[in-house]
PDB file of C-alpha atoms in Angstrom:
ATOM      1  CA  MET M1057      13.482  66.493 -12.898  1.00  0.00           C
ATOM      2  CA  GLU M1058      14.449  69.218 -10.937  1.00  0.00           C
ATOM      3  CA  SER M1059      13.276  70.232  -7.429  1.00  0.00           C
ATOM      4  CA  GLN M1060      11.085  72.058  -6.750  1.00  0.00           C
ATOM      5  CA  ARG M1061       9.831  74.674  -3.467  1.00  0.00           C
ATOM      6  CA  TRP M1062       6.947  74.986  -1.990  1.00  0.00           C
ATOM      7  CA  LYS M1063       4.821  77.928  -1.699  1.00  0.00           C
ATOM      8  CA  ARG M1064       3.090  78.901   2.064  1.00  0.00           C
ATOM      9  CA  LEU M1065      -0.788  78.558   1.510  1.00  0.00           C
ATOM     10  CA  ALA M1066      -2.208  81.946   0.709  1.00  0.00           C
ATOM     11  CA  PHE M1067      -4.864  82.324   2.861  1.00  0.00           C
ATOM     12  CA  GLU M1068      -6.786  85.462   2.645  1.00  0.00           C
ATOM     13  CA  TYR M1069      -9.284  87.698   4.892  1.00  0.00           C
ATOM     14  CA  ARG M1070     -11.778  89.585   3.490  1.00  0.00           C
ATOM     15  CA  ARG M1071     -14.510  91.278   5.160  1.00  0.00           C
ATOM     16  CA  PRO M1072     -17.995  90.738   3.691  1.00  0.00           C
ATOM     17  CA  GLY M1073     -20.002  92.737   2.315  1.00  0.00           C
ATOM     18  CA  HIS M1074     -23.611  93.587   2.627  1.00  0.00           C
ATOM     19  CA  TYR M1075     -24.618  92.195  -0.172  1.00  0.00           C
ATOM     20  CA  ASP M1076     -22.832  88.543   0.850  1.00  0.00           C
ATOM     21  CA  TRP M1077     -24.628  88.503   4.462  1.00  0.00           C
ATOM     22  CA  ILE M1078     -27.674  88.836   2.413  1.00  0.00           C
ATOM     23  CA  ASN M1079     -27.082  85.842   0.576  1.00  0.00           C
ATOM     24  CA  ALA M1080     -25.478  84.125   3.008  1.00  0.00           C
ATOM     25  CA  THR M1081     -29.428  84.273   5.223  1.00  0.00           C
ATOM     26  CA  THR M1082     -30.607  83.400   3.107  1.00  0.00           C
ATOM     27  CA  LEU M1083     -29.197  80.392   2.034  1.00  0.00           C
ATOM     28  CA  GLY M1084     -29.222  79.033   5.919  1.00  0.00           C
ATOM     29  CA  VAL M1085     -32.768  80.227   5.890  1.00  0.00           C
ATOM     30  CA  LEU M1086     -33.278  77.713   2.869  1.00  0.00           C
ATOM     31  CA  LEU M1087     -30.897  74.750   3.844  1.00  0.00           C
ATOM     32  CA  HIS M1088     -32.543  75.014   7.607  1.00  0.00           C
ATOM     33  CA  LEU M1089     -36.206  75.177   6.407  1.00  0.00           C
ATOM     34  CA  GLN M1090     -35.510  71.569   3.859  1.00  0.00           C
ATOM     35  CA  PRO M1091     -35.797  68.533   6.754  1.00  0.00           C
ATOM     36  CA  GLN M1092     -33.499  66.327   4.660  1.00  0.00           C
ATOM     37  CA  VAL M1093     -30.797  69.058   5.683  1.00  0.00           C
ATOM     38  CA  PRO M1094     -29.058  67.981   9.108  1.00  0.00           C
ATOM     39  CA  GLU M1095     -28.551  71.345  11.114  1.00  0.00           C
ATOM     40  CA  ALA M1096     -24.159  71.697  11.041  1.00  0.00           C
ATOM     41  CA  ALA M1097     -24.709  71.568   6.499  1.00  0.00           C
ATOM     42  CA  ALA M1098     -26.749  74.120   6.642  1.00  0.00           C
ATOM     43  CA  VAL M1099     -24.460  75.692   9.191  1.00  0.00           C
ATOM     44  CA  LEU M1100     -21.497  75.206   7.360  1.00  0.00           C
ATOM     45  CA  VAL M1101     -23.184  76.483   4.202  1.00  0.00           C
ATOM     46  CA  ALA M1102     -23.741  79.474   4.911  1.00  0.00           C
ATOM     47  CA  ILE M1103     -21.079  80.597   6.550  1.00  0.00           C
ATOM     48  CA  ALA M1104     -18.727  78.477   2.457  1.00  0.00           C
ATOM     49  CA  ALA M1105     -21.250  81.363   1.039  1.00  0.00           C
ATOM     50  CA  LEU M1106     -20.392  84.568   3.443  1.00  0.00           C
ATOM     51  CA  ARG M1107     -16.968  83.783   1.142  1.00  0.00           C
ATOM     52  CA  CYS M1108     -14.865  85.638   4.325  1.00  0.00           C
ATOM     53  CA  ILE M1109     -12.623  83.272   3.443  1.00  0.00           C
ATOM     54  CA  ARG M1110     -10.065  83.101   0.393  1.00  0.00           C
ATOM     55  CA  TYR M1111      -7.530  80.899  -1.197  1.00  0.00           C
ATOM     56  CA  ARG M1112      -5.277  82.649  -3.726  1.00  0.00           C
ATOM     57  CA  ARG M1113      -2.576  80.550  -5.325  1.00  0.00           C
ATOM     58  CA  ALA M1114       0.512  81.651  -7.101  1.00  0.00           C
ATOM     59  CA  VAL M1115       0.852  81.071 -11.524  1.00  0.00           C
TER      60      VAL M1115
END
């Protein structure tokens, strides 16, 4: 069995477009209006919906 070299994690930042902002804002507001969703969870989901930080893996 050969040893395996692990590559560094490849994260990249992408500037969000207009539709990314619209989708994230809409999702954040809808989650904010739901009484059973904590405020912190709504903010984190809205940030994740922006899709500006991406993980790229080499195959």
